[in-house]
Amino acid sequence: MSMPLRLGSEKTGVVDYRGGNESQKCPRCGYGRNSTKGGKLLHGTPVLPETAALRTVLSEVSKAILVSSTFQAADDRKRFFMLGALAATFGGREVYLVATSKGGTDYLKLGHLDDITWHKGKWQIAPVDPPSDDSGTGWKGWSTIMGERVDLDPHIPNYSTPCAAIRLLLSLGSLNTQHRKMDSVALAEMVYIDKAAKPGPRENPDLYRTHHGSMSGSSWTARSCGPCERRIPYLICDVPKNLIE
């Protein structure tokens, strides 16, 4: 896997990954993400790095979506999407997932994965949808990447639509049926918004404009929105339950 791309501060030296950084305390277990026990890190996945290889995957899939008949026939206002890709290894297994966010039109089809050149033929669409926040109990019944149930802080703001990262992490947990710690996990997201895209009754591309990274034309590398970023530390925590007070 290629080296991770990270956002850092020259003043503080703190490296900011998706979902936070190693110096922060984990909201699920209460330990620092860089805490050790017996000389080993408690968190097998303290943060989520992004890699150049995953950004290439997103570029290849997004190009396939843009030339698809479904996207070409879409109403101008609905020509936007958020896309994410995840690569993980655990228990001698490799998992490669692609997902869109749950908002807007889901343009992603299985055939679009054929254009991926990195680990060609090993990719799948993330199978799990995030819990709905509409009921007021959307903080309950989530799952970590180890496939263990976790309830979130009920004071975390609701999302209007979950970002691609949430679907990817929940899907990874659903595939980890033996509850193994991850050997490696990396994740990247991107956003595409056509110039003609406008807010509609159920879709609002403006939601995606507030959390983008380096912009290039109508697409850019993205970070998850604030409410989803608050959820990520719960999902990537793999500290065993018997070590949590």
mmCIF file with all atom_site columns, C-alpha atoms in Angstrom, residues 26-174:
data_model
loop_
_atom_site.group_PDB
_atom_site.id
_atom_site.type_symbol
_atom_site.label_atom_id
_atom_site.label_alt_id
_atom_site.label_comp_id
_atom_site.label_asym_id
_atom_site.label_entity_id
_atom_site.label_seq_id
_atom_site.pdbx_PDB_ins_code
_atom_site.Cartn_x
_atom_site.Cartn_y
_atom_site.Cartn_z
_atom_site.occupancy
_atom_site.B_iso_or_equiv
_atom_site.pdbx_formal_charge
_atom_site.auth_seq_id
_atom_site.auth_comp_id
_atom_site.auth_asym_id
_atom_site.auth_atom_id
_atom_site.pdbx_PDB_model_num
ATOM 1   C CA . CYS A 1 26  ? -11.026 7.705   22.299  1.00 0.00 ? 26  CYS A CA 1
ATOM 2   C CA . PRO A 1 27  ? -14.690 8.422   23.143  1.00 0.00 ? 27  PRO A CA 1
ATOM 3   C CA . ARG A 1 28  ? -15.616 4.717   23.143  1.00 0.00 ? 28  ARG A CA 1
ATOM 4   C CA . CYS A 1 29  ? -13.003 3.223   25.474  1.00 0.00 ? 29  CYS A CA 1
ATOM 5   C CA . GLY A 1 30  ? -11.694 6.326   27.239  1.00 0.00 ? 30  GLY A CA 1
ATOM 6   C CA . TYR A 1 31  ? -8.042  5.502   26.534  1.00 0.00 ? 31  TYR A CA 1
ATOM 7   C CA . GLY A 1 32  ? -5.679  7.725   24.596  1.00 0.00 ? 32  GLY A CA 1
ATOM 8   C CA . ARG A 1 33  ? -5.409  6.466   21.055  1.00 0.00 ? 33  ARG A CA 1
ATOM 9   C CA . ASN A 1 34  ? -1.652  6.079   21.499  1.00 0.00 ? 34  ASN A CA 1
ATOM 10  C CA . SER A 1 35  ? -1.958  4.290   24.885  1.00 0.00 ? 35  SER A CA 1
ATOM 11  C CA . THR A 1 36  ? -0.067  1.036   25.312  1.00 0.00 ? 36  THR A CA 1
ATOM 12  C CA . LYS A 1 37  ? -0.491  -2.096  27.413  1.00 0.00 ? 37  LYS A CA 1
ATOM 13  C CA . GLY A 1 38  ? 2.320   -4.620  27.718  1.00 0.00 ? 38  GLY A CA 1
ATOM 14  C CA . GLY A 1 39  ? 4.345   -2.612  25.229  1.00 0.00 ? 39  GLY A CA 1
ATOM 15  C CA . LYS A 1 40  ? 1.645   -2.819  22.547  1.00 0.00 ? 40  LYS A CA 1
ATOM 16  C CA . LEU A 1 41  ? -0.774  -0.175  21.336  1.00 0.00 ? 41  LEU A CA 1
ATOM 17  C CA . LEU A 1 42  ? -4.285  -0.696  22.694  1.00 0.00 ? 42  LEU A CA 1
ATOM 18  C CA . HIS A 1 43  ? -5.769  0.697   19.499  1.00 0.00 ? 43  HIS A CA 1
ATOM 19  C CA . GLY A 1 44  ? -4.880  -1.361  16.456  1.00 0.00 ? 44  GLY A CA 1
ATOM 20  C CA . THR A 1 45  ? -6.488  1.375   14.347  1.00 0.00 ? 45  THR A CA 1
ATOM 21  C CA . PRO A 1 46  ? -5.960  4.695   16.146  1.00 0.00 ? 46  PRO A CA 1
ATOM 22  C CA . VAL A 1 47  ? -6.629  6.772   13.006  1.00 0.00 ? 47  VAL A CA 1
ATOM 23  C CA . LEU A 1 48  ? -7.698  6.418   9.363   1.00 0.00 ? 48  LEU A CA 1
ATOM 24  C CA . PRO A 1 49  ? -4.967  7.405   6.895   1.00 0.00 ? 49  PRO A CA 1
ATOM 25  C CA . GLU A 1 50  ? -5.636  8.190   3.250   1.00 0.00 ? 50  GLU A CA 1
ATOM 26  C CA . THR A 1 51  ? -3.434  6.833   0.467   1.00 0.00 ? 51  THR A CA 1
ATOM 27  C CA . ALA A 1 52  ? -2.594  7.911   -3.057  1.00 0.00 ? 52  ALA A CA 1
ATOM 28  C CA . ALA A 1 53  ? -3.675  4.482   -4.308  1.00 0.00 ? 53  ALA A CA 1
ATOM 29  C CA . LEU A 1 54  ? -7.178  4.983   -2.900  1.00 0.00 ? 54  LEU A CA 1
ATOM 30  C CA . ARG A 1 55  ? -7.401  8.426   -4.436  1.00 0.00 ? 55  ARG A CA 1
ATOM 31  C CA . THR A 1 56  ? -6.603  6.843   -7.793  1.00 0.00 ? 56  THR A CA 1
ATOM 32  C CA . VAL A 1 57  ? -9.374  4.299   -7.207  1.00 0.00 ? 57  VAL A CA 1
ATOM 33  C CA . LEU A 1 58  ? -11.841 7.122   -6.582  1.00 0.00 ? 58  LEU A CA 1
ATOM 34  C CA . SER A 1 59  ? -10.738 8.871   -9.748  1.00 0.00 ? 59  SER A CA 1
ATOM 35  C CA . GLU A 1 60  ? -11.215 5.718   -11.823 1.00 0.00 ? 60  GLU A CA 1
ATOM 36  C CA . VAL A 1 61  ? -14.653 4.932   -10.400 1.00 0.00 ? 61  VAL A CA 1
ATOM 37  C CA . SER A 1 62  ? -15.885 8.518   -10.635 1.00 0.00 ? 62  SER A CA 1
ATOM 38  C CA . LYS A 1 63  ? -14.889 8.701   -14.298 1.00 0.00 ? 63  LYS A CA 1
ATOM 39  C CA . ALA A 1 64  ? -16.850 5.505   -14.949 1.00 0.00 ? 64  ALA A CA 1
ATOM 40  C CA . ILE A 1 65  ? -19.893 7.007   -13.219 1.00 0.00 ? 65  ILE A CA 1
ATOM 41  C CA . LEU A 1 66  ? -19.673 10.267  -15.159 1.00 0.00 ? 66  LEU A CA 1
ATOM 42  C CA . VAL A 1 67  ? -19.839 8.526   -18.550 1.00 0.00 ? 67  VAL A CA 1
ATOM 43  C CA . SER A 1 68  ? -22.565 6.074   -17.487 1.00 0.00 ? 68  SER A CA 1
ATOM 44  C CA . SER A 1 69  ? -25.980 6.278   -19.131 1.00 0.00 ? 69  SER A CA 1
ATOM 45  C CA . THR A 1 70  ? -27.656 6.696   -15.733 1.00 0.00 ? 70  THR A CA 1
ATOM 46  C CA . PHE A 1 71  ? -25.629 9.762   -14.869 1.00 0.00 ? 71  PHE A CA 1
ATOM 47  C CA . GLN A 1 72  ? -25.849 11.213  -18.365 1.00 0.00 ? 72  GLN A CA 1
ATOM 48  C CA . ALA A 1 73  ? -29.648 10.934  -18.270 1.00 0.00 ? 73  ALA A CA 1
ATOM 49  C CA . ALA A 1 74  ? -29.956 12.433  -14.786 1.00 0.00 ? 74  ALA A CA 1
ATOM 50  C CA . ASP A 1 75  ? -31.606 15.766  -14.139 1.00 0.00 ? 75  ASP A CA 1
ATOM 51  C CA . ASP A 1 76  ? -28.938 18.485  -14.027 1.00 0.00 ? 76  ASP A CA 1
ATOM 52  C CA . ARG A 1 77  ? -29.814 19.301  -10.425 1.00 0.00 ? 77  ARG A CA 1
ATOM 53  C CA . LYS A 1 78  ? -29.061 15.713  -9.364  1.00 0.00 ? 78  LYS A CA 1
ATOM 54  C CA . ARG A 1 79  ? -25.615 15.512  -10.913 1.00 0.00 ? 79  ARG A CA 1
ATOM 55  C CA . PHE A 1 80  ? -23.586 15.221  -7.739  1.00 0.00 ? 80  PHE A CA 1
ATOM 56  C CA . PHE A 1 81  ? -22.287 12.447  -5.525  1.00 0.00 ? 81  PHE A CA 1
ATOM 57  C CA . MET A 1 82  ? -19.873 11.612  -2.726  1.00 0.00 ? 82  MET A CA 1
ATOM 58  C CA . LEU A 1 83  ? -17.689 8.559   -3.228  1.00 0.00 ? 83  LEU A CA 1
ATOM 59  C CA . GLY A 1 84  ? -15.436 6.661   -0.828  1.00 0.00 ? 84  GLY A CA 1
ATOM 60  C CA . ALA A 1 85  ? -12.967 3.771   -1.022  1.00 0.00 ? 85  ALA A CA 1
ATOM 61  C CA . LEU A 1 86  ? -11.510 1.597   1.736   1.00 0.00 ? 86  LEU A CA 1
ATOM 62  C CA . ALA A 1 87  ? -8.725  -0.988  1.849   1.00 0.00 ? 87  ALA A CA 1
ATOM 63  C CA . ALA A 1 88  ? -8.198  -3.208  4.895   1.00 0.00 ? 88  ALA A CA 1
ATOM 64  C CA . THR A 1 89  ? -6.295  -6.322  5.927   1.00 0.00 ? 89  THR A CA 1
ATOM 65  C CA . PHE A 1 90  ? -7.094  -8.518  8.921   1.00 0.00 ? 90  PHE A CA 1
ATOM 66  C CA . GLY A 1 91  ? -6.730  -12.172 9.840   1.00 0.00 ? 91  GLY A CA 1
ATOM 67  C CA . GLY A 1 92  ? -4.935  -12.948 6.584   1.00 0.00 ? 92  GLY A CA 1
ATOM 68  C CA . ARG A 1 93  ? -7.788  -11.425 4.598   1.00 0.00 ? 93  ARG A CA 1
ATOM 69  C CA . GLU A 1 94  ? -7.909  -8.406  2.284   1.00 0.00 ? 94  GLU A CA 1
ATOM 70  C CA . VAL A 1 95  ? -11.048 -6.288  1.861   1.00 0.00 ? 95  VAL A CA 1
ATOM 71  C CA . TYR A 1 96  ? -11.560 -3.589  -0.772  1.00 0.00 ? 96  TYR A CA 1
ATOM 72  C CA . LEU A 1 97  ? -14.775 -1.555  -0.662  1.00 0.00 ? 97  LEU A CA 1
ATOM 73  C CA . VAL A 1 98  ? -16.317 1.349   -2.569  1.00 0.00 ? 98  VAL A CA 1
ATOM 74  C CA . ALA A 1 99  ? -19.410 3.287   -1.508  1.00 0.00 ? 99  ALA A CA 1
ATOM 75  C CA . THR A 1 100 ? -21.368 6.435   -2.128  1.00 0.00 ? 100 THR A CA 1
ATOM 76  C CA . SER A 1 101 ? -22.903 8.465   0.657   1.00 0.00 ? 101 SER A CA 1
ATOM 77  C CA . LYS A 1 102 ? -26.542 7.768   1.427   1.00 0.00 ? 102 LYS A CA 1
ATOM 78  C CA . GLY A 1 103 ? -27.658 11.147  0.123   1.00 0.00 ? 103 GLY A CA 1
ATOM 79  C CA . GLY A 1 104 ? -28.641 12.160  -3.388  1.00 0.00 ? 104 GLY A CA 1
ATOM 80  C CA . THR A 1 105 ? -28.816 9.619   -6.208  1.00 0.00 ? 105 THR A CA 1
ATOM 81  C CA . ASP A 1 106 ? -26.798 6.415   -5.803  1.00 0.00 ? 106 ASP A CA 1
ATOM 82  C CA . TYR A 1 107 ? -25.100 6.234   -9.194  1.00 0.00 ? 107 TYR A CA 1
ATOM 83  C CA . LEU A 1 108 ? -22.599 3.548   -8.198  1.00 0.00 ? 108 LEU A CA 1
ATOM 84  C CA . LYS A 1 109 ? -23.049 0.223   -10.008 1.00 0.00 ? 109 LYS A CA 1
ATOM 85  C CA . LEU A 1 110 ? -21.033 -2.979  -9.838  1.00 0.00 ? 110 LEU A CA 1
ATOM 86  C CA . GLY A 1 111 ? -19.781 -2.513  -13.393 1.00 0.00 ? 111 GLY A CA 1
ATOM 87  C CA . HIS A 1 112 ? -18.070 0.755   -12.443 1.00 0.00 ? 112 HIS A CA 1
ATOM 88  C CA . LEU A 1 113 ? -15.604 -1.230  -10.333 1.00 0.00 ? 113 LEU A CA 1
ATOM 89  C CA . ASP A 1 114 ? -14.245 -2.930  -13.461 1.00 0.00 ? 114 ASP A CA 1
ATOM 90  C CA . ASP A 1 115 ? -12.224 0.208   -14.224 1.00 0.00 ? 115 ASP A CA 1
ATOM 91  C CA . ILE A 1 116 ? -10.194 -0.039  -10.993 1.00 0.00 ? 116 ILE A CA 1
ATOM 92  C CA . THR A 1 117 ? -6.601  -1.019  -11.778 1.00 0.00 ? 117 THR A CA 1
ATOM 93  C CA . TRP A 1 118 ? -5.267  -1.414  -8.212  1.00 0.00 ? 118 TRP A CA 1
ATOM 94  C CA . HIS A 1 119 ? -6.087  -4.936  -6.941  1.00 0.00 ? 119 HIS A CA 1
ATOM 95  C CA . LYS A 1 120 ? -8.273  -5.335  -9.992  1.00 0.00 ? 120 LYS A CA 1
ATOM 96  C CA . GLY A 1 121 ? -11.229 -7.672  -9.566  1.00 0.00 ? 121 GLY A CA 1
ATOM 97  C CA . LYS A 1 122 ? -11.112 -7.631  -5.753  1.00 0.00 ? 122 LYS A CA 1
ATOM 98  C CA . TRP A 1 123 ? -13.423 -4.678  -5.140  1.00 0.00 ? 123 TRP A CA 1
ATOM 99  C CA . GLN A 1 124 ? -17.023 -4.765  -3.959  1.00 0.00 ? 124 GLN A CA 1
ATOM 100 C CA . ILE A 1 125 ? -19.715 -2.230  -3.174  1.00 0.00 ? 125 ILE A CA 1
ATOM 101 C CA . ALA A 1 126 ? -20.123 -1.669  0.567   1.00 0.00 ? 126 ALA A CA 1
ATOM 102 C CA . PRO A 1 127 ? -23.219 -3.683  1.555   1.00 0.00 ? 127 PRO A CA 1
ATOM 103 C CA . VAL A 1 128 ? -24.331 -1.933  4.769   1.00 0.00 ? 128 VAL A CA 1
ATOM 104 C CA . ASP A 1 129 ? -26.486 1.183   5.110   1.00 0.00 ? 129 ASP A CA 1
ATOM 105 C CA . PRO A 1 130 ? -25.972 3.373   8.196   1.00 0.00 ? 130 PRO A CA 1
ATOM 106 C CA . PRO A 1 131 ? -28.692 3.567   10.854  1.00 0.00 ? 131 PRO A CA 1
ATOM 107 C CA . SER A 1 132 ? -31.235 6.321   10.394  1.00 0.00 ? 132 SER A CA 1
ATOM 108 C CA . ASP A 1 133 ? -31.172 9.283   12.753  1.00 0.00 ? 133 ASP A CA 1
ATOM 109 C CA . ASP A 1 134 ? -34.796 10.128  12.051  1.00 0.00 ? 134 ASP A CA 1
ATOM 110 C CA . SER A 1 135 ? -36.207 8.134   14.971  1.00 0.00 ? 135 SER A CA 1
ATOM 111 C CA . GLY A 1 136 ? -34.308 10.032  17.655  1.00 0.00 ? 136 GLY A CA 1
ATOM 112 C CA . THR A 1 137 ? -32.468 6.853   18.672  1.00 0.00 ? 137 THR A CA 1
ATOM 113 C CA . GLY A 1 138 ? -29.993 6.866   15.792  1.00 0.00 ? 138 GLY A CA 1
ATOM 114 C CA . TRP A 1 139 ? -27.078 6.765   18.240  1.00 0.00 ? 139 TRP A CA 1
ATOM 115 C CA . LYS A 1 140 ? -27.914 3.178   19.256  1.00 0.00 ? 140 LYS A CA 1
ATOM 116 C CA . GLY A 1 141 ? -26.968 -0.127  17.661  1.00 0.00 ? 141 GLY A CA 1
ATOM 117 C CA . TRP A 1 142 ? -23.903 0.818   15.649  1.00 0.00 ? 142 TRP A CA 1
ATOM 118 C CA . SER A 1 143 ? -20.995 -1.544  14.955  1.00 0.00 ? 143 SER A CA 1
ATOM 119 C CA . THR A 1 144 ? -17.214 -1.187  15.170  1.00 0.00 ? 144 THR A CA 1
ATOM 120 C CA . ILE A 1 145 ? -14.802 -2.409  12.505  1.00 0.00 ? 145 ILE A CA 1
ATOM 121 C CA . MET A 1 146 ? -14.343 -5.469  14.740  1.00 0.00 ? 146 MET A CA 1
ATOM 122 C CA . GLY A 1 147 ? -18.023 -6.245  14.292  1.00 0.00 ? 147 GLY A CA 1
ATOM 123 C CA . GLU A 1 148 ? -18.889 -5.412  17.903  1.00 0.00 ? 148 GLU A CA 1
ATOM 124 C CA . ARG A 1 149 ? -21.943 -3.403  18.896  1.00 0.00 ? 149 ARG A CA 1
ATOM 125 C CA . VAL A 1 150 ? -21.363 0.157   20.062  1.00 0.00 ? 150 VAL A CA 1
ATOM 126 C CA . ASP A 1 151 ? -23.700 2.957   21.114  1.00 0.00 ? 151 ASP A CA 1
ATOM 127 C CA . LEU A 1 152 ? -22.636 6.497   20.306  1.00 0.00 ? 152 LEU A CA 1
ATOM 128 C CA . ASP A 1 153 ? -22.806 9.598   22.458  1.00 0.00 ? 153 ASP A CA 1
ATOM 129 C CA . PRO A 1 154 ? -26.475 10.641  22.123  1.00 0.00 ? 154 PRO A CA 1
ATOM 130 C CA . HIS A 1 155 ? -25.363 14.285  22.020  1.00 0.00 ? 155 HIS A CA 1
ATOM 131 C CA . ILE A 1 156 ? -23.505 13.881  18.725  1.00 0.00 ? 156 ILE A CA 1
ATOM 132 C CA . PRO A 1 157 ? -25.389 16.015  16.167  1.00 0.00 ? 157 PRO A CA 1
ATOM 133 C CA . ASN A 1 158 ? -27.614 14.178  13.727  1.00 0.00 ? 158 ASN A CA 1
ATOM 134 C CA . TYR A 1 159 ? -26.485 14.022  10.134  1.00 0.00 ? 159 TYR A CA 1
ATOM 135 C CA . SER A 1 160 ? -28.765 15.040  7.311   1.00 0.00 ? 160 SER A CA 1
ATOM 136 C CA . THR A 1 161 ? -27.176 12.286  5.238   1.00 0.00 ? 161 THR A CA 1
ATOM 137 C CA . PRO A 1 162 ? -24.278 9.995   6.251   1.00 0.00 ? 162 PRO A CA 1
ATOM 138 C CA . CYS A 1 163 ? -20.991 10.321  4.390   1.00 0.00 ? 163 CYS A CA 1
ATOM 139 C CA . ALA A 1 164 ? -19.399 7.490   2.421   1.00 0.00 ? 164 ALA A CA 1
ATOM 140 C CA . ALA A 1 165 ? -16.897 6.755   5.216   1.00 0.00 ? 165 ALA A CA 1
ATOM 141 C CA . ILE A 1 166 ? -19.677 5.672   7.571   1.00 0.00 ? 166 ILE A CA 1
ATOM 142 C CA . ARG A 1 167 ? -21.077 3.162   5.090   1.00 0.00 ? 167 ARG A CA 1
ATOM 143 C CA . LEU A 1 168 ? -17.567 1.826   4.420   1.00 0.00 ? 168 LEU A CA 1
ATOM 144 C CA . LEU A 1 169 ? -16.652 1.344   8.087   1.00 0.00 ? 169 LEU A CA 1
ATOM 145 C CA . LEU A 1 170 ? -19.944 -0.320  8.996   1.00 0.00 ? 170 LEU A CA 1
ATOM 146 C CA . SER A 1 171 ? -19.587 -2.641  6.017   1.00 0.00 ? 171 SER A CA 1
ATOM 147 C CA . LEU A 1 172 ? -16.051 -3.532  7.067   1.00 0.00 ? 172 LEU A CA 1
ATOM 148 C CA . GLY A 1 173 ? -17.350 -4.472  10.513  1.00 0.00 ? 173 GLY A CA 1
ATOM 149 C CA . SER A 1 174 ? -20.070 -6.648  9.001   1.00 0.00 ? 174 SER A CA 1
#
